[in-house]
mmCIF file of C-alpha atoms in Angstrom:
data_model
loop_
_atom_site.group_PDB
_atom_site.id
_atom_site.type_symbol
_atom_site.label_atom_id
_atom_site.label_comp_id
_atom_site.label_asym_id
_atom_site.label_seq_id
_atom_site.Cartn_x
_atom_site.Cartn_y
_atom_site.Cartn_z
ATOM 1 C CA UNK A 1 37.404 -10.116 111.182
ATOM 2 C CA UNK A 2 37.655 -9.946 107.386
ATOM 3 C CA UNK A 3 35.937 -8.136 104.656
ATOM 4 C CA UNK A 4 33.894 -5.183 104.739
ATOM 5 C CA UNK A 5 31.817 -4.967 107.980
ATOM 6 C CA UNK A 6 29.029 -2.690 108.930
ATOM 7 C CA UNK A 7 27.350 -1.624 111.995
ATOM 8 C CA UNK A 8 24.483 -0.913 112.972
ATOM 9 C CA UNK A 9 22.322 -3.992 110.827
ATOM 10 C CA UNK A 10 19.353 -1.950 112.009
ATOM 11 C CA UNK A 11 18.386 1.495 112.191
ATOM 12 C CA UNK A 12 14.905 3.082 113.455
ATOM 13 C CA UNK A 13 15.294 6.909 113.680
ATOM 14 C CA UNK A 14 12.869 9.874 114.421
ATOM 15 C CA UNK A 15 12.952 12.781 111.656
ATOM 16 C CA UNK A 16 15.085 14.846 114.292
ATOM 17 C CA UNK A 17 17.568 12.512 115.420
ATOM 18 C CA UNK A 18 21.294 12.184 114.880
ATOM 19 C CA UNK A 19 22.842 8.810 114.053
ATOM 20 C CA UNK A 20 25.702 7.698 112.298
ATOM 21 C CA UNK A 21 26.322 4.791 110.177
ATOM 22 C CA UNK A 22 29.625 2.935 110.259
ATOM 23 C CA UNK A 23 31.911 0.853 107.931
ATOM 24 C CA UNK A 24 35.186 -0.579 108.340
ATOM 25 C CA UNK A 25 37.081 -3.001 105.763
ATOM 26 C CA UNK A 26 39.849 -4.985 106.881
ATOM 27 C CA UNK A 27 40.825 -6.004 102.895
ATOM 28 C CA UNK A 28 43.397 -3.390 102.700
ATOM 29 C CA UNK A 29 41.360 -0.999 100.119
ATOM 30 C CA UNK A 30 41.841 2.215 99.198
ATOM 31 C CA UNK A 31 38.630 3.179 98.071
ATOM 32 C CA UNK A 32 35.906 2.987 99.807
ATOM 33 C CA UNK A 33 31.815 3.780 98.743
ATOM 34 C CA UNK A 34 28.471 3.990 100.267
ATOM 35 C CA UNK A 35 25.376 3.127 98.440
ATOM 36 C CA UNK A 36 21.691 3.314 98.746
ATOM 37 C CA UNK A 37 19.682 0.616 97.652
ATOM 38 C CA UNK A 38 15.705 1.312 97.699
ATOM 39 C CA UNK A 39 13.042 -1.064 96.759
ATOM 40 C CA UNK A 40 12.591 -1.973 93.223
ATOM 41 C CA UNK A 41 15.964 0.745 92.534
ATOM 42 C CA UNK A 42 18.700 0.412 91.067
ATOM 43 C CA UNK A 43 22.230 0.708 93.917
ATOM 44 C CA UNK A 44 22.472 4.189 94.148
ATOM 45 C CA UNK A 45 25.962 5.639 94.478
ATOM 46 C CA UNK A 46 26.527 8.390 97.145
ATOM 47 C CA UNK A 47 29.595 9.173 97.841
ATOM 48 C CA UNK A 48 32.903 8.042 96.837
ATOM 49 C CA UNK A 49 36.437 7.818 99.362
ATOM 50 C CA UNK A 50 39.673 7.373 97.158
ATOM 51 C CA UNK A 51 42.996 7.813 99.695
ATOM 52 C CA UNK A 52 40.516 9.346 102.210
ATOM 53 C CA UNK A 53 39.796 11.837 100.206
ATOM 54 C CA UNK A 54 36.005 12.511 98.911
ATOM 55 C CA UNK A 55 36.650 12.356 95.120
ATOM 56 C CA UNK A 56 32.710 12.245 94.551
ATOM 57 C CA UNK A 57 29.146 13.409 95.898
ATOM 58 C CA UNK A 58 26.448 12.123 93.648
ATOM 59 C CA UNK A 59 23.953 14.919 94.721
ATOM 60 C CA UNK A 60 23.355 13.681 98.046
ATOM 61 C CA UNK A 61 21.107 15.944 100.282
ATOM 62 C CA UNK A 62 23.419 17.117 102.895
ATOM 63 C CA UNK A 63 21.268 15.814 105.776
ATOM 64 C CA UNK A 64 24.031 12.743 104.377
ATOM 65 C CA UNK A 65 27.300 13.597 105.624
ATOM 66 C CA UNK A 66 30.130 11.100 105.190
ATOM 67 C CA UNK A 67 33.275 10.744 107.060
ATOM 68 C CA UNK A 68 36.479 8.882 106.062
ATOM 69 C CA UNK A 69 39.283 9.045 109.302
ATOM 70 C CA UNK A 70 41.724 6.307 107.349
ATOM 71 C CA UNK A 71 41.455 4.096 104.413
ATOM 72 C CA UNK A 72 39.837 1.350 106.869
ATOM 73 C CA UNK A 73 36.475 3.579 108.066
ATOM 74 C CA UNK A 74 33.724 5.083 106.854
ATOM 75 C CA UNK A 75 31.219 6.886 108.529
ATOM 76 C CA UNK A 76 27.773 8.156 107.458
ATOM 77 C CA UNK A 77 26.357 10.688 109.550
ATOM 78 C CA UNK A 78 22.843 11.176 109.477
ATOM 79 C CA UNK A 79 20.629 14.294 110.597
ATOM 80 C CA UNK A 80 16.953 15.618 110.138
ATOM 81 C CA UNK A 81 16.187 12.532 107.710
ATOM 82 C CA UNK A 82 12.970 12.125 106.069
ATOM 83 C CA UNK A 83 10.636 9.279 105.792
ATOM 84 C CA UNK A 84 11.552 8.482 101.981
ATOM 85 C CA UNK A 85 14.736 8.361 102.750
ATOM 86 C CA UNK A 86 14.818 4.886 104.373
ATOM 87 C CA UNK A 87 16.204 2.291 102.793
ATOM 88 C CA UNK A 88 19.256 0.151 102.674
ATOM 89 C CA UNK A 89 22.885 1.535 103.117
ATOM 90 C CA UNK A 90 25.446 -0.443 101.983
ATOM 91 C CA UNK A 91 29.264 0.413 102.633
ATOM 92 C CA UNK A 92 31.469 -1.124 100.106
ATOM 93 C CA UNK A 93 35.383 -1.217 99.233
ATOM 94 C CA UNK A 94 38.044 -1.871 96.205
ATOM 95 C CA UNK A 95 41.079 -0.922 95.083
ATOM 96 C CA UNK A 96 41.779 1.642 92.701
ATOM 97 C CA UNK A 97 44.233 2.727 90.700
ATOM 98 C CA UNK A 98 44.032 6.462 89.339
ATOM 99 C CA UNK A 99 40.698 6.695 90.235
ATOM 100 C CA UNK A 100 39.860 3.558 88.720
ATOM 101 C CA UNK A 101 38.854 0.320 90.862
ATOM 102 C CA UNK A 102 41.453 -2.840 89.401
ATOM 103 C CA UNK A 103 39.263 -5.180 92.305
ATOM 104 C CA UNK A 104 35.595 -5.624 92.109
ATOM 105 C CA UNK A 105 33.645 -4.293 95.044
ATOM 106 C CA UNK A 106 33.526 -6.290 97.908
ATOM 107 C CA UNK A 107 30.366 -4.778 99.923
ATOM 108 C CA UNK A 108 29.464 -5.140 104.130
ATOM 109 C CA UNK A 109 25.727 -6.344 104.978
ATOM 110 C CA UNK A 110 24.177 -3.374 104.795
ATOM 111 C CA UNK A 111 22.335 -1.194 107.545
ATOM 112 C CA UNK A 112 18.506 -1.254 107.279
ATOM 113 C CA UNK A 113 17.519 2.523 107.936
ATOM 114 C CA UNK A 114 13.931 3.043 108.445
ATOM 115 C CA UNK A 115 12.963 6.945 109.302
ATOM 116 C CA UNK A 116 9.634 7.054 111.058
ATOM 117 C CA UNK B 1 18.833 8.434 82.496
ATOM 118 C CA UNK B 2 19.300 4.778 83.608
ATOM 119 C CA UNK B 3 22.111 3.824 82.268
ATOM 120 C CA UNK B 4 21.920 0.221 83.288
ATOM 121 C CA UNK B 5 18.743 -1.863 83.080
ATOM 122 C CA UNK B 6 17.936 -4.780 84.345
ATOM 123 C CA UNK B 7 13.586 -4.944 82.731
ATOM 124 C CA UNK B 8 12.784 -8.003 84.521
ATOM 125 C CA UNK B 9 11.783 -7.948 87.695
ATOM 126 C CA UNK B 10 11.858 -11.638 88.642
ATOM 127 C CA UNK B 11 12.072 -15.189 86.929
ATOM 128 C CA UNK B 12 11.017 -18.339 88.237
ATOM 129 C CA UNK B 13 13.138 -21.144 87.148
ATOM 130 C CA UNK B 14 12.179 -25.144 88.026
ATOM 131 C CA UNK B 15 15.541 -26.700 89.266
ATOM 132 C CA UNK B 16 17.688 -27.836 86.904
ATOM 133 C CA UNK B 17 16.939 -26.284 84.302
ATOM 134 C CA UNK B 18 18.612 -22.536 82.421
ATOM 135 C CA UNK B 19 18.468 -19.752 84.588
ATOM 136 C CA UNK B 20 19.187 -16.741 82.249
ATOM 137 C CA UNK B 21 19.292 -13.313 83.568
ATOM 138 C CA UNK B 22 19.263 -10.308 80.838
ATOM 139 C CA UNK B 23 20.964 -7.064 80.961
ATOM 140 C CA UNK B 24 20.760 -3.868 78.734
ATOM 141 C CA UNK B 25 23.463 -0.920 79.180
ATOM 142 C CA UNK B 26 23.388 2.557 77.119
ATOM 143 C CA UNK B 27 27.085 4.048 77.540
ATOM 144 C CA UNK B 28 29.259 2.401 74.919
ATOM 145 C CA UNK B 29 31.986 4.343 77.369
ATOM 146 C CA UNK B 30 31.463 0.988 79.851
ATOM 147 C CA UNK B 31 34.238 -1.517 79.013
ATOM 148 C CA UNK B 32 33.819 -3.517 82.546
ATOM 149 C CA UNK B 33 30.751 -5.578 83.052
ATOM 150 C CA UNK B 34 29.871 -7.398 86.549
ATOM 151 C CA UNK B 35 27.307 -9.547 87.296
ATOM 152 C CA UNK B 36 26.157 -10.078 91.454
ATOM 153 C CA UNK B 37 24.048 -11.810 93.725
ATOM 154 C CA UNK B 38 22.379 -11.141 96.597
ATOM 155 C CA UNK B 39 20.876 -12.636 99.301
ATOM 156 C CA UNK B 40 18.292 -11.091 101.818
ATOM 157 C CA UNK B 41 20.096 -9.681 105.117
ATOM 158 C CA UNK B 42 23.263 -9.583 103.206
ATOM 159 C CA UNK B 43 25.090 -7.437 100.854
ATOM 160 C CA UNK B 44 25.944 -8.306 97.384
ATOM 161 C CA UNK B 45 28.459 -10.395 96.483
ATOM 162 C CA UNK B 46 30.622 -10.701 93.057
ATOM 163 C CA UNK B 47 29.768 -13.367 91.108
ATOM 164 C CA UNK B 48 31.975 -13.591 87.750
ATOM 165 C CA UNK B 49 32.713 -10.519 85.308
ATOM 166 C CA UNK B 50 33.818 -9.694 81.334
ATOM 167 C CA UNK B 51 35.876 -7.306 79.823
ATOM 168 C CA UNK B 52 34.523 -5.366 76.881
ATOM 169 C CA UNK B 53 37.754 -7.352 74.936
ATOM 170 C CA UNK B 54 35.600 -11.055 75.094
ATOM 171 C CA UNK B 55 32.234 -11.910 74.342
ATOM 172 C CA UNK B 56 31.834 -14.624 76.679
ATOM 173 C CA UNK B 57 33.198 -15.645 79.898
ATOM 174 C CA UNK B 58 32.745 -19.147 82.180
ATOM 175 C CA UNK B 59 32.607 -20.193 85.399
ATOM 176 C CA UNK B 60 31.578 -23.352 86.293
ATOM 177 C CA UNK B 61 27.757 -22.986 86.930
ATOM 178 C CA UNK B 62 27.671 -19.796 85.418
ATOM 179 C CA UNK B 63 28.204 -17.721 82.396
ATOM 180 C CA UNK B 64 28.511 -14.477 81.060
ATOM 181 C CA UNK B 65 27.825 -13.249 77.282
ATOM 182 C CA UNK B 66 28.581 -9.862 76.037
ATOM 183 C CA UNK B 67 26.967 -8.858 72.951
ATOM 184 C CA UNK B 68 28.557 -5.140 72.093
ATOM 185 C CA UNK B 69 26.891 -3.881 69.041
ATOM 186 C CA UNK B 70 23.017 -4.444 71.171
ATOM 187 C CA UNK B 71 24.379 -3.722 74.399
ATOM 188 C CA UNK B 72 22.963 -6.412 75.947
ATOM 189 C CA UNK B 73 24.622 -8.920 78.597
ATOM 190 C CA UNK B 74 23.432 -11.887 80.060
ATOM 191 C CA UNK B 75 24.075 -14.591 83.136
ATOM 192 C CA UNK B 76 23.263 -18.079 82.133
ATOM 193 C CA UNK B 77 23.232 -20.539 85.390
ATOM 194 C CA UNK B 78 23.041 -23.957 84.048
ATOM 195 C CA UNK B 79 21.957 -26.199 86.015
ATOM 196 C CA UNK B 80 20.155 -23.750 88.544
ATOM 197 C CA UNK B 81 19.715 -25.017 91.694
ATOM 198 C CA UNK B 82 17.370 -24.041 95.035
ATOM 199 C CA UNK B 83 20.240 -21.751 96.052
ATOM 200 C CA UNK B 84 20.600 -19.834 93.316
ATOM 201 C CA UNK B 85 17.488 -18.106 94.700
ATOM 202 C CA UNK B 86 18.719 -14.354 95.294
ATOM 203 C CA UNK B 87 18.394 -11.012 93.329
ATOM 204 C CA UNK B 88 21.314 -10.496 90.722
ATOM 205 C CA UNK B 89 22.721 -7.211 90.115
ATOM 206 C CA UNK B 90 24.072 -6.197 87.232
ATOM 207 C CA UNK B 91 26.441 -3.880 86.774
ATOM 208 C CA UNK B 92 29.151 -1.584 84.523
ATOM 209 C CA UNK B 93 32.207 0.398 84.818
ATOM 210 C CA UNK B 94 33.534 2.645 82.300
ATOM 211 C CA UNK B 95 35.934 5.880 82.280
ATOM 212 C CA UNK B 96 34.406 7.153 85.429
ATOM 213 C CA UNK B 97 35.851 4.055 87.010
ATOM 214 C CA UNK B 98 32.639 3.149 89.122
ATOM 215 C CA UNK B 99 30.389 0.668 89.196
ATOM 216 C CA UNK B 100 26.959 1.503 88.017
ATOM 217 C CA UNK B 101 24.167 -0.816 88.837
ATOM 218 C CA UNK B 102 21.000 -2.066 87.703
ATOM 219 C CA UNK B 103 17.841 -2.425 89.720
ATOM 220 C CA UNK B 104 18.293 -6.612 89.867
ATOM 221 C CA UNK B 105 16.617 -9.662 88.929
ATOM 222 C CA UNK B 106 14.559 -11.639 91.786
ATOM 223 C CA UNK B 107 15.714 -15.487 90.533
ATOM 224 C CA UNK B 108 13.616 -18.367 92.132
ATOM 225 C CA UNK B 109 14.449 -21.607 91.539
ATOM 226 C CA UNK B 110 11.918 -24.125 92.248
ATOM 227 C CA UNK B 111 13.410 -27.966 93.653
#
């Protein structure tokens, strides 16, 4: 596979569930980013992965929790959601150089959360 | 504080003819401009970009003007054609690094 890959497309999850959210990019990236995308919104940026380390939280509610094993995955872990929080989650990857991304971002498909 | 702004919704476009997609930005920090599209069930995909150095930048199909002193950027697709159908993203990077997006542009082009 090639590019930046995301599983699950689809998402349905009651307000006390656990899920997670996965990402992996096979374009040899350092950096790696999840955003939100709601209806009629602007891409929201969440959180930011730089050498699998977080180097930015863009006051995400910590019912978001990411997880970054190695520069190829990305995790979001998801817990006690609410209904305004569904939307679309898009994983996305560059590289950067000090802290700065010399590649555009090359984004996966997107998982399609709904919270009921 | 939106600091990219894409304030039209959606254009309808007959095929063939200018497609132009507007942009407005308020950080004068942003030096990195991006422009991409996006198809339903997919994720967004780069299209073409422009540094802060040029005012204009061409790709075939498509191209990019940067006007600095109004802040203001803009996609031209000329001829636009039945696929160009897709919402367009703009967005900017500046010291921070990251990309910050606008809300998009619904484009329909109509054979």
């Amino acid at each position: 596979e090639t590019g930046v890959t995301q599983t699950p497309r689809h998402l349905v999850m009651g307000m006390t569930n656990k899920k997670s959210l996965k990402c992996e990019q096979h374009l040899g990236h350092n950096a790696m980013y999840w955003y939100k995308q709601s209806a009629k919104k602007p891409l929201e940026l969440m959180f930011v992965y730089s050498l699998e380390e977080r180097v930015e939280n863009n006051s995400v509610p910590s019912r978001f929790s990411p997880e970054c094993p190695n520069s190829s995955h990305l995790f979001l872990h998801l817990h006690t959601l609410q209904p305004e929080d569904s939307a679309l989650y898009l994983c996305a990857s560059s590289q950067e150089v000090g802290g700065r991304a010399t590649t555009e971002a090359f984004f996966g498909q997107g998982t399609r959360l709904t919270v009921v | 504080d939106q600091q990219v702004k894409q304030n039209s919704p959606s254009l309808s476009v007959q095929e063939g003819r200018i497609s132009i997609l507007n942009c407005d930005y308020t950080n004068s920090m942003f030096d990195y401009f991006l422009w991409y599209k996006k198809y339903p069930a997919e994720g967004p995909t780069f299209l073409i970009s422009i540094s802060s150095i040029k005012d204009k930048n061409e790709d075939g199909r498509f191209t990019v003007f940067l006007n600095k002193s109004a802040k203001h950027l803009s996609l031209h697709i000329v001829p636009s054609q039945p696929g160009d159908s897709a919402v367009y993203f703009c967005a900017a990077k500046g010291d921070t690094g990251k990309l910050i997006f606008g809300q998009g542009t619904t484009l329909q082009v109509k054979p």
